[in-house]
Amino acid sequence: MKYLLGIDIGTSGTKTMLFDEAGNGIASATVEYPLYQPQNGWAEQDPADWWNAVTESIAAVTAKCGVGKEDIVSIGLSGQMHGLVLLDEDCNVLRNAILWCDGRTTAQCQEIERRLGREKLIEITANPALEGFTAGKILWVQQNEPEIWAKVRHILLPKDYIRYKLAGTFATDASDASGMQLLHIANRDWSEEVCGALDIDMSLLPKVYESPDVTGNLLPEVAEKVGLCAGIPIAGGGGDNACAAIGTGVCKEGKAFTTIGTSGVVFAHTRDLHIDKQGRIHTFCCAVPGAWHVMGCTLAAGLSLNWFRGQLASEYSYPELDAACDKLPIGADDLIYLPYLMGERSPILDARSRGVFFGLSAIHTKEHMARAVMEGVAYSLYNCLEVLRENDIECSDMAFCGGGAKSDFWRKMFTDVYGVPVKLMQSSEGAVLGAAILGGCAAGVYASVEEGCEKAVRDGASCQPDAAAHEQYMHYYGIYRTLYPALKDAYAKLHP
């Protein structure tokens, strides 16, 4: 039996997990690290924290898994997308990484669209300029930290910095590179036109591979430190959502998933390139070579519930909060929440937006507010699902994953809001399993990504929608849809 190591470099922590060829989890370890917010709307992390978490979690897994290290044949990497890591000529990190949820680059995004033109930018990169993407962060450093920019010799994404530390190679994959807004999405390689317009020397960028490709081999000194064999292959891997797709078997037309982590995503696979000309949803290369995915992203999904519980309901465990919310009616007695704690991406594309409780009255309790938070996140992702359908993206087979999938209550809510069956997977590991499958492809354990999904991914229980509940949710969703347009100008005045 061969064993596959998956590593997911997330926002709250890094999870490392060992799987067998059939996708069964053998051992796992998670190491958390802090998020820094130097100013309102900013978000940074220290890449050294990621590396420490990776080495600690691998060592913990190899120490307790009971598997001979010679039987662990590959490493697959998944990671938070869009983060900017800058290295100097000696490969030292020049500043904290600027993360996907950082909203400081509004002016730079406007400048990107002025330089290239919005239509041309969407034609090449499949997306408008958004604060979350990496290109705007690069311009921000160019303009605000020129002394740092002058020293830059390598531009990497979070998981690709970990790849460099593991293998000494500078590489990325097409799915993660898609989120930098420097990639020609149709050609699956860096765009000379975009990089030229943004004054980015393409030699600073890593080589682009497909997700199941071998991108390097584990260095001897690292192998000794973490309890693995030197030289095992490291796959291209993918952005966290691309890997979550593989970990839930979303590798064919019609398959889709919703994931609730810090952010929330509704994601569908497509063999054809679809681009929303309004830029409301994202089109990226996916982890299956030659295919794409279309997705909508709300920035504060699980983050909204985590924030609410931490600030106002810390006496509740999450299961206790579910039970309390389940006793309340749909609509939380006429209370609606907008989940814009970090600004918002899909489909409103407004980094200046912020969270709102609408309809708050003296009858409302913290339990009402908690239910409104969960409903607001569901409405946000349903809005994204509507846009996918407008673009003729098939989403007939919907899976539910991420931390939110642990809540039966929240999954039932999503099922009723969506109005379609929603299934769990037998493994809830998502991105880390997807990364391991991609590693298995790199090591020759699987002949293709599709074969890896067939052998290692299995469906779990399915939840059926309630038509009456869907109708009730749609009443409140209709009100929800009116709130952002009514507040858009006020947001702009609040955060000019």
Coordinates of C-alpha atoms in Angstrom, one line a residue:
M1 CA 0.0 0.0 0.0
K2 CA 1.2 3.5 -0.9
Y3 CA 0.4 6.5 1.2
L4 CA -0.1 10.1 0.0
L5 CA 0.6 13.3 2.1
G6 CA -1.7 16.3 1.6
I7 CA -0.9 19.7 3.1
D8 CA -3.4 22.6 3.1
I9 CA -1.9 26.0 4.1
G10 CA -5.0 27.8 5.3
T11 CA -5.7 31.2 6.8
S12 CA -6.3 30.0 10.3
G13 CA -3.8 27.2 10.2
T14 CA -2.1 24.4 8.3
K15 CA -3.5 20.9 8.1
T16 CA -1.4 18.0 7.1
M17 CA -3.0 14.6 6.6
L18 CA -1.9 11.2 5.4
F19 CA -4.2 9.1 3.2
D20 CA -4.0 5.6 1.7
E21 CA -4.7 5.0 -2.1
A22 CA -8.4 4.6 -1.4
G23 CA -8.7 8.0 0.3
N24 CA -8.9 6.8 3.8
G25 CA -7.4 9.1 6.4
I26 CA -4.6 7.6 8.4
A27 CA -3.3 10.5 10.6
S28 CA -3.6 14.2 10.7
A29 CA -2.2 17.3 12.5
T30 CA -3.2 21.0 12.4
V31 CA -1.1 23.9 13.6
E32 CA -2.6 27.3 13.9
Y33 CA -1.1 30.8 13.5
P34 CA -2.2 34.4 13.9
L35 CA -3.7 36.9 11.4
Y36 CA -2.4 40.5 11.6
Q37 CA -4.6 43.5 10.8
P38 CA -2.4 46.6 11.0
Q39 CA -5.3 48.7 9.7
N40 CA -9.1 48.3 9.2
G41 CA -9.5 46.1 6.1
W42 CA -5.9 44.9 6.0
A43 CA -4.9 41.3 6.5
E44 CA -1.3 39.9 6.7
Q45 CA 0.5 36.8 7.9
D46 CA 4.2 35.9 8.5
P47 CA 5.3 33.2 6.0
A48 CA 7.6 31.8 8.7
D49 CA 4.5 30.8 10.6
W50 CA 3.3 28.8 7.6
W51 CA 6.7 27.0 7.3
N52 CA 6.8 26.2 11.0
A53 CA 3.3 24.9 10.9
V54 CA 4.1 22.7 7.9
T55 CA 7.2 21.2 9.4
E56 CA 5.5 20.7 12.8
S57 CA 2.4 19.1 11.3
I58 CA 4.3 16.8 8.9
A59 CA 6.5 15.6 11.8
A60 CA 3.5 15.0 14.0
V61 CA 1.8 13.0 11.3
T62 CA 4.8 10.8 10.5
A63 CA 5.5 10.2 14.2
K64 CA 2.0 8.8 14.9
C65 CA 0.8 7.3 11.6
G66 CA 2.4 3.9 12.0
V67 CA 3.4 3.9 8.3
G68 CA 7.0 3.3 7.2
K69 CA 8.4 6.5 5.7
E70 CA 9.4 4.6 2.5
D71 CA 5.7 3.9 1.9
I72 CA 4.8 7.7 1.8
V73 CA 5.4 8.4 -1.9
S74 CA 4.2 12.0 -2.6
I75 CA 3.3 15.4 -1.3
G76 CA 0.4 17.5 -2.6
L77 CA 0.0 21.2 -1.7
S78 CA -3.2 23.2 -1.3
G79 CA -3.2 26.8 -0.1
Q80 CA -5.1 30.0 0.5
M81 CA -5.2 31.9 -2.8
H82 CA -4.0 35.3 -3.9
G83 CA -1.6 36.0 -1.0
L84 CA 1.5 38.0 -2.0
V85 CA 4.9 36.6 -0.8
L86 CA 8.0 38.6 -1.8
L87 CA 11.6 37.2 -1.6
D88 CA 14.9 39.0 -2.2
E89 CA 17.9 37.6 -4.1
D90 CA 18.9 35.4 -1.1
C91 CA 15.3 34.1 -0.9
N92 CA 14.6 35.9 2.3
V93 CA 11.0 37.1 2.9
L94 CA 10.9 40.9 2.5
R95 CA 7.6 41.6 4.3
N96 CA 4.6 39.9 5.8
A97 CA 2.4 38.3 3.1
I98 CA -0.6 40.4 2.1
L99 CA -3.6 38.0 2.1
W100 CA -6.6 37.2 0.0
C101 CA -9.0 39.0 2.4
D102 CA -7.0 42.3 2.4
G103 CA -8.9 45.2 1.0
R104 CA -6.3 48.0 0.8
T105 CA -5.8 48.0 -3.0
T106 CA -8.9 49.7 -4.3
A107 CA -6.9 52.5 -5.9
Q108 CA -4.5 50.0 -7.5
C109 CA -7.4 48.0 -8.9
Q110 CA -8.8 51.1 -10.5
E111 CA -5.4 51.8 -12.0
I112 CA -5.1 48.3 -13.4
E113 CA -8.4 48.7 -15.2
R114 CA -7.3 52.1 -16.5
R115 CA -4.0 50.7 -17.8
L116 CA -5.5 47.7 -19.6
G117 CA -9.2 48.6 -20.0
R118 CA -11.8 46.6 -18.0
E119 CA -13.0 44.6 -21.1
K120 CA -9.4 43.7 -22.1
L121 CA -8.6 42.7 -18.6
I122 CA -11.6 40.4 -18.3
E123 CA -10.9 39.0 -21.8
I124 CA -7.4 37.9 -20.8
T125 CA -7.7 37.1 -17.1
A126 CA -11.4 36.3 -17.0
N127 CA -12.0 38.6 -14.1
P128 CA -12.2 42.3 -13.2
A129 CA -9.5 43.8 -11.0
L130 CA -10.4 43.0 -7.4
E131 CA -8.8 43.9 -4.1
G132 CA -8.4 40.2 -3.2
F133 CA -6.3 39.3 -6.2
T134 CA -2.5 39.5 -6.2
A135 CA -1.9 41.9 -9.0
G136 CA -3.3 44.9 -7.0
K137 CA -1.1 43.9 -4.1
I138 CA 2.0 44.0 -6.3
L139 CA 1.1 47.5 -7.4
W140 CA 0.4 48.6 -3.9
V141 CA 4.0 47.5 -2.8
Q142 CA 5.4 49.2 -5.9
Q143 CA 3.8 52.5 -5.0
N144 CA 3.9 52.4 -1.2
E145 CA 7.0 50.4 -0.4
P146 CA 9.4 51.1 -3.3
E147 CA 12.4 50.3 -1.1
I148 CA 11.0 46.7 -0.7
W149 CA 10.0 46.4 -4.3
A150 CA 13.5 47.3 -5.5
K151 CA 14.8 44.1 -3.6
V152 CA 12.2 41.7 -5.0
R153 CA 13.5 38.8 -7.0
H154 CA 10.7 36.3 -6.5
I155 CA 6.9 36.6 -6.3
L156 CA 5.1 33.6 -4.9
L157 CA 1.8 32.5 -3.6
P158 CA 1.5 31.0 -0.1
K159 CA 1.6 27.3 -1.0
D160 CA 4.4 28.0 -3.5
Y161 CA 6.5 29.6 -0.8
I162 CA 6.1 26.3 1.0
R163 CA 7.0 24.4 -2.2
Y164 CA 10.3 26.4 -2.3
K165 CA 11.1 25.6 1.3
L166 CA 10.3 21.9 0.7
A167 CA 12.0 21.4 -2.7
G168 CA 14.0 24.5 -3.5
T169 CA 12.1 25.1 -6.7
F170 CA 10.1 28.2 -7.9
A171 CA 6.8 26.8 -9.3
T172 CA 3.1 27.3 -9.2
D173 CA 0.1 25.7 -10.8
A174 CA -2.5 27.1 -13.2
S175 CA -5.4 27.0 -10.7
D176 CA -3.6 29.1 -8.1
A177 CA -1.9 31.3 -10.6
S178 CA -5.3 32.2 -12.1
G179 CA -6.0 34.2 -8.9
M180 CA -3.0 36.4 -9.3
Q181 CA -4.7 38.2 -12.3
L182 CA -1.5 37.9 -14.3
L183 CA -2.4 34.7 -16.1
H184 CA -3.9 34.3 -19.6
I185 CA -6.7 32.0 -18.5
A186 CA -7.3 30.5 -22.0
N187 CA -3.6 29.8 -22.6
R188 CA -2.9 28.8 -18.9
D189 CA 0.4 30.8 -18.7
W190 CA 1.5 34.3 -17.8
S191 CA 0.2 37.1 -19.9
E192 CA 3.0 39.3 -21.4
E193 CA 0.4 42.0 -22.1
V194 CA -0.8 42.2 -18.5
C195 CA 2.6 41.9 -16.9
G196 CA 4.0 44.6 -19.3
A197 CA 1.1 47.0 -18.5
L198 CA 1.8 46.5 -14.8
D199 CA 5.6 46.8 -14.9
I200 CA 6.1 43.3 -13.6
D201 CA 9.2 41.6 -14.9
M202 CA 8.0 38.1 -15.8
S203 CA 11.3 36.6 -14.6
L204 CA 10.1 37.3 -11.0
L205 CA 7.2 34.8 -11.5
P206 CA 7.4 31.1 -11.0
K207 CA 7.0 28.5 -13.8
V208 CA 3.4 27.5 -14.3
Y209 CA 2.6 23.7 -14.2
E210 CA -0.6 21.7 -14.2
S211 CA -1.8 20.6 -10.8
P212 CA -0.9 16.9 -11.1
D213 CA 2.6 17.6 -12.5
V214 CA 5.8 17.0 -10.6
T215 CA 7.2 20.4 -9.6
G216 CA 10.2 19.3 -7.4
N217 CA 11.4 16.7 -5.0
L218 CA 11.8 16.8 -1.2
L219 CA 15.1 18.2 -0.1
P220 CA 17.2 15.8 2.1
E221 CA 17.6 18.2 5.0
V222 CA 13.8 18.8 5.1
A223 CA 13.1 15.0 4.8
E224 CA 15.3 14.3 7.8
K225 CA 13.7 17.0 9.8
V226 CA 10.1 15.8 9.2
G227 CA 10.5 12.0 9.0
L228 CA 10.1 11.4 5.2
C229 CA 12.3 10.0 2.5
A230 CA 14.3 12.5 0.4
G231 CA 13.4 12.9 -3.2
I232 CA 9.7 12.1 -3.1
P233 CA 7.8 14.1 -5.7
I234 CA 5.8 17.3 -4.9
A235 CA 2.8 17.9 -7.1
G236 CA 1.8 21.2 -8.6
G237 CA -1.2 21.1 -6.3
G238 CA -3.7 23.9 -6.3
G239 CA -5.5 26.8 -4.7
D240 CA -7.7 25.7 -1.8
N241 CA -10.9 25.7 -3.8
A242 CA -9.4 23.9 -6.7
C243 CA -8.1 21.2 -4.3
A244 CA -11.4 21.1 -2.5
A245 CA -13.1 20.3 -5.8
I246 CA -10.9 17.3 -6.3
G247 CA -11.4 16.2 -2.7
T248 CA -15.2 16.2 -3.3
G249 CA -15.0 14.6 -6.7
V250 CA -15.9 17.7 -8.6
C251 CA -13.9 17.0 -11.8
K252 CA -16.6 16.5 -14.4
E253 CA -19.3 18.7 -16.0
G254 CA -22.4 19.2 -13.8
K255 CA -20.6 18.6 -10.5
A256 CA -20.4 21.5 -8.0
F257 CA -19.8 22.2 -4.4
T258 CA -20.4 24.7 -1.7
T259 CA -17.8 25.1 1.0
I260 CA -18.0 27.0 4.2
G261 CA -14.6 27.9 5.7
T262 CA -13.3 31.3 6.7
S263 CA -14.7 32.4 3.3
G264 CA -17.6 30.7 1.5
V265 CA -17.5 29.4 -2.1
V266 CA -20.0 28.0 -4.6
F267 CA -17.9 26.3 -7.3
A268 CA -18.7 24.4 -10.5
H269 CA -16.5 22.4 -13.0
T270 CA -16.7 23.1 -16.7
R271 CA -14.8 21.7 -19.6
D272 CA -15.5 24.9 -21.6
L273 CA -14.2 28.4 -20.8
H274 CA -17.1 30.6 -19.5
I275 CA -16.4 34.2 -18.7
D276 CA -19.0 36.5 -17.0
K277 CA -18.6 39.8 -18.8
Q278 CA -19.8 41.7 -15.8
G279 CA -17.1 40.0 -13.7
R280 CA -19.5 39.0 -10.9
I281 CA -18.1 35.5 -10.6
H282 CA -14.6 34.2 -11.2
T283 CA -13.4 31.9 -13.9
F284 CA -10.1 30.1 -13.1
C285 CA -8.1 27.2 -14.5
C286 CA -9.0 24.1 -12.4
A287 CA -6.9 21.3 -11.1
V288 CA -7.9 19.0 -14.0
P289 CA -5.6 19.8 -16.9
G290 CA -7.4 21.6 -19.8
A291 CA -10.5 22.4 -17.8
W292 CA -11.8 25.4 -15.8
H293 CA -14.0 26.2 -12.9
V294 CA -16.4 29.0 -12.3
M295 CA -17.0 30.2 -8.7
G296 CA -18.5 32.8 -6.5
C297 CA -16.9 33.8 -3.2
T298 CA -18.2 35.5 -0.1
L299 CA -15.3 36.6 2.0
A300 CA -16.8 36.2 5.5
A301 CA -18.8 33.0 5.7
G302 CA -17.5 30.9 8.6
L303 CA -15.7 34.1 9.6
S304 CA -19.0 35.8 10.2
L305 CA -20.3 33.0 12.6
N306 CA -16.9 32.8 14.3
W307 CA -16.8 36.6 14.8
F308 CA -20.4 36.6 16.2
R309 CA -19.8 33.7 18.6
G310 CA -16.5 35.2 19.8
Q311 CA -17.9 38.6 20.4
L312 CA -21.4 38.0 21.5
A313 CA -22.1 34.3 22.2
S314 CA -18.9 32.7 23.6
E315 CA -20.9 30.8 26.1
Y316 CA -22.3 28.6 23.3
S317 CA -20.5 25.8 21.5
Y318 CA -21.2 25.6 17.8
P319 CA -23.6 22.6 18.3
E320 CA -25.4 24.5 21.1
L321 CA -25.7 27.5 18.8
D322 CA -27.2 25.3 16.1
A323 CA -29.7 23.9 18.5
A324 CA -30.8 27.3 19.7
C325 CA -31.1 28.7 16.1
D326 CA -33.1 25.6 15.1
K327 CA -35.9 26.6 17.5
L328 CA -36.4 30.0 15.8
P329 CA -38.4 30.6 12.6
I330 CA -37.0 31.0 9.1
G331 CA -36.2 34.7 8.8
A332 CA -35.1 35.0 12.5
D333 CA -38.3 37.0 13.2
D334 CA -37.6 39.5 10.5
L335 CA -33.8 40.0 11.0
I336 CA -31.5 40.0 8.0
Y337 CA -27.6 40.0 8.0
L338 CA -25.3 41.2 5.3
P339 CA -22.0 39.2 5.7
Y340 CA -19.6 41.9 4.6
L341 CA -17.2 42.0 7.5
M342 CA -14.2 42.1 5.2
G343 CA -15.9 43.9 2.3
E344 CA -17.3 41.6 -0.3
R345 CA -16.3 39.8 -3.5
S346 CA -19.0 38.0 -5.5
P347 CA -21.3 39.2 -6.8
I348 CA -21.2 42.8 -5.6
L349 CA -17.4 43.4 -5.9
D350 CA -17.2 46.1 -3.2
A351 CA -14.3 46.1 -0.8
R352 CA -15.9 49.1 1.0
S353 CA -19.0 47.2 2.0
R354 CA -19.4 46.2 5.7
G355 CA -21.6 43.9 7.8
V356 CA -25.1 44.9 8.6
F357 CA -28.0 43.6 10.8
F358 CA -31.2 44.9 9.2
G359 CA -34.5 44.9 11.0
L360 CA -33.0 44.7 14.5
S361 CA -35.6 45.3 17.3
A362 CA -36.0 44.9 21.0
I363 CA -37.5 41.4 20.5
H364 CA -34.3 40.0 19.0
T365 CA -31.9 38.0 21.1
K366 CA -28.3 36.9 20.4
E367 CA -29.9 33.6 19.1
H368 CA -31.9 35.5 16.5
M369 CA -28.7 37.3 15.5
A370 CA -26.8 34.0 15.1
R371 CA -29.6 32.6 12.9
A372 CA -29.6 35.7 10.8
V373 CA -25.8 35.4 10.4
M374 CA -26.2 31.9 9.1
E375 CA -29.0 32.8 6.8
G376 CA -27.2 35.8 5.4
V377 CA -24.2 33.7 4.5
A378 CA -26.6 31.3 2.7
Y379 CA -28.2 34.1 0.8
S380 CA -24.9 35.5 -0.3
L381 CA -23.9 32.1 -1.8
Y382 CA -27.3 31.6 -3.3
N383 CA -26.9 34.9 -5.1
C384 CA -23.6 33.6 -6.5
L385 CA -25.3 30.3 -7.6
E386 CA -28.0 32.4 -9.4
V387 CA -25.2 34.1 -11.4
L388 CA -23.6 30.8 -12.3
R389 CA -26.9 29.6 -13.7
E390 CA -27.3 32.9 -15.7
N391 CA -24.0 31.9 -17.3
D392 CA -25.3 28.5 -18.3
I393 CA -23.1 26.7 -15.8
E394 CA -24.6 23.3 -14.8
C395 CA -24.8 22.7 -11.1
S396 CA -27.0 19.6 -10.9
D397 CA -24.8 17.6 -8.4
M398 CA -24.1 19.8 -5.3
A399 CA -21.8 18.7 -2.5
F400 CA -21.3 20.6 0.8
C401 CA -17.9 20.7 2.5
G402 CA -15.6 22.7 4.8
G403 CA -16.1 23.5 8.5
G404 CA -19.7 24.5 7.9
A405 CA -20.5 20.9 6.7
K406 CA -20.1 19.8 10.3
S407 CA -23.4 21.6 11.1
D408 CA -26.4 19.5 10.1
F409 CA -28.5 22.6 10.8
W410 CA -26.6 24.8 8.4
R411 CA -26.5 22.2 5.7
K412 CA -30.3 21.8 5.9
M413 CA -30.6 25.6 5.6
F414 CA -28.4 25.7 2.5
T415 CA -30.4 22.8 1.0
D416 CA -33.7 24.7 1.5
V417 CA -32.3 28.0 0.3
Y418 CA -30.8 26.4 -2.8
G419 CA -33.9 24.3 -3.4
V420 CA -31.8 21.4 -4.6
P421 CA -30.4 18.2 -2.9
V422 CA -27.1 18.8 -1.2
K423 CA -24.8 15.9 -0.3
L424 CA -22.0 15.4 2.1
M425 CA -18.9 13.4 1.3
Q426 CA -17.8 10.4 3.3
S427 CA -14.5 12.3 3.9
S428 CA -15.0 15.9 5.0
E429 CA -11.3 16.7 4.3
G430 CA -11.9 18.5 1.0
A431 CA -8.8 20.5 0.1
V432 CA -6.3 18.4 1.9
L433 CA -7.6 15.2 0.3
G434 CA -7.6 16.9 -3.1
A435 CA -4.0 17.9 -2.5
A436 CA -3.1 14.3 -1.6
I437 CA -4.9 13.0 -4.8
L438 CA -2.9 15.4 -6.9
G439 CA 0.3 14.2 -5.2
G440 CA -0.8 10.6 -6.0
C441 CA -1.0 11.6 -9.7
A442 CA 2.5 13.1 -9.6
A443 CA 3.8 9.8 -8.1
G444 CA 2.0 7.6 -10.7
V445 CA -0.4 6.1 -8.1
Y446 CA -3.3 7.4 -10.3
A447 CA -3.2 7.7 -14.1
S448 CA -5.3 10.9 -14.0
V449 CA -7.1 13.3 -11.7
E450 CA -10.4 11.7 -12.7
E451 CA -9.1 8.2 -11.7
G452 CA -7.9 9.5 -8.4
C453 CA -11.3 10.9 -7.6
E454 CA -13.0 7.6 -8.6
K455 CA -10.7 5.7 -6.3
A456 CA -10.4 8.0 -3.3
V457 CA -13.7 10.1 -3.1
R458 CA -17.0 8.7 -2.0
D459 CA -20.4 10.4 -1.6
G460 CA -22.0 10.5 1.8
A461 CA -25.6 11.3 3.0
S462 CA -27.8 13.5 0.9
C463 CA -30.3 16.2 2.2
Q464 CA -33.5 16.9 0.3
P465 CA -35.0 20.4 0.0
D466 CA -38.3 21.4 1.6
A467 CA -40.3 23.3 -1.0
A468 CA -42.3 25.3 1.7
A469 CA -39.1 26.2 3.5
H470 CA -37.5 27.3 0.2
E471 CA -40.5 29.6 -0.5
Q472 CA -40.1 31.2 3.0
Y473 CA -36.4 31.7 2.5
M474 CA -37.0 33.3 -0.9
H475 CA -39.2 35.9 0.7
Y476 CA -36.4 37.1 2.9
Y477 CA -33.8 36.6 0.2
G478 CA -35.8 39.1 -2.0
I479 CA -35.5 41.6 0.8
Y480 CA -31.8 40.8 1.2
R481 CA -31.2 41.5 -2.5
T482 CA -32.5 45.1 -2.0
L483 CA -30.2 46.0 0.8
Y484 CA -26.8 46.3 -0.8
P485 CA -28.1 48.6 -3.7
A486 CA -29.7 50.8 -1.0
L487 CA -26.5 51.0 1.0
K488 CA -23.9 51.2 -1.8
D489 CA -23.5 55.0 -1.8
A490 CA -23.4 55.1 2.0
Y491 CA -20.6 52.5 2.1
A492 CA -18.6 54.7 -0.3
K493 CA -19.0 57.7 2.0
L494 CA -18.1 55.6 5.1
H495 CA -14.9 54.3 3.4
P496 CA -14.0 56.9 0.8

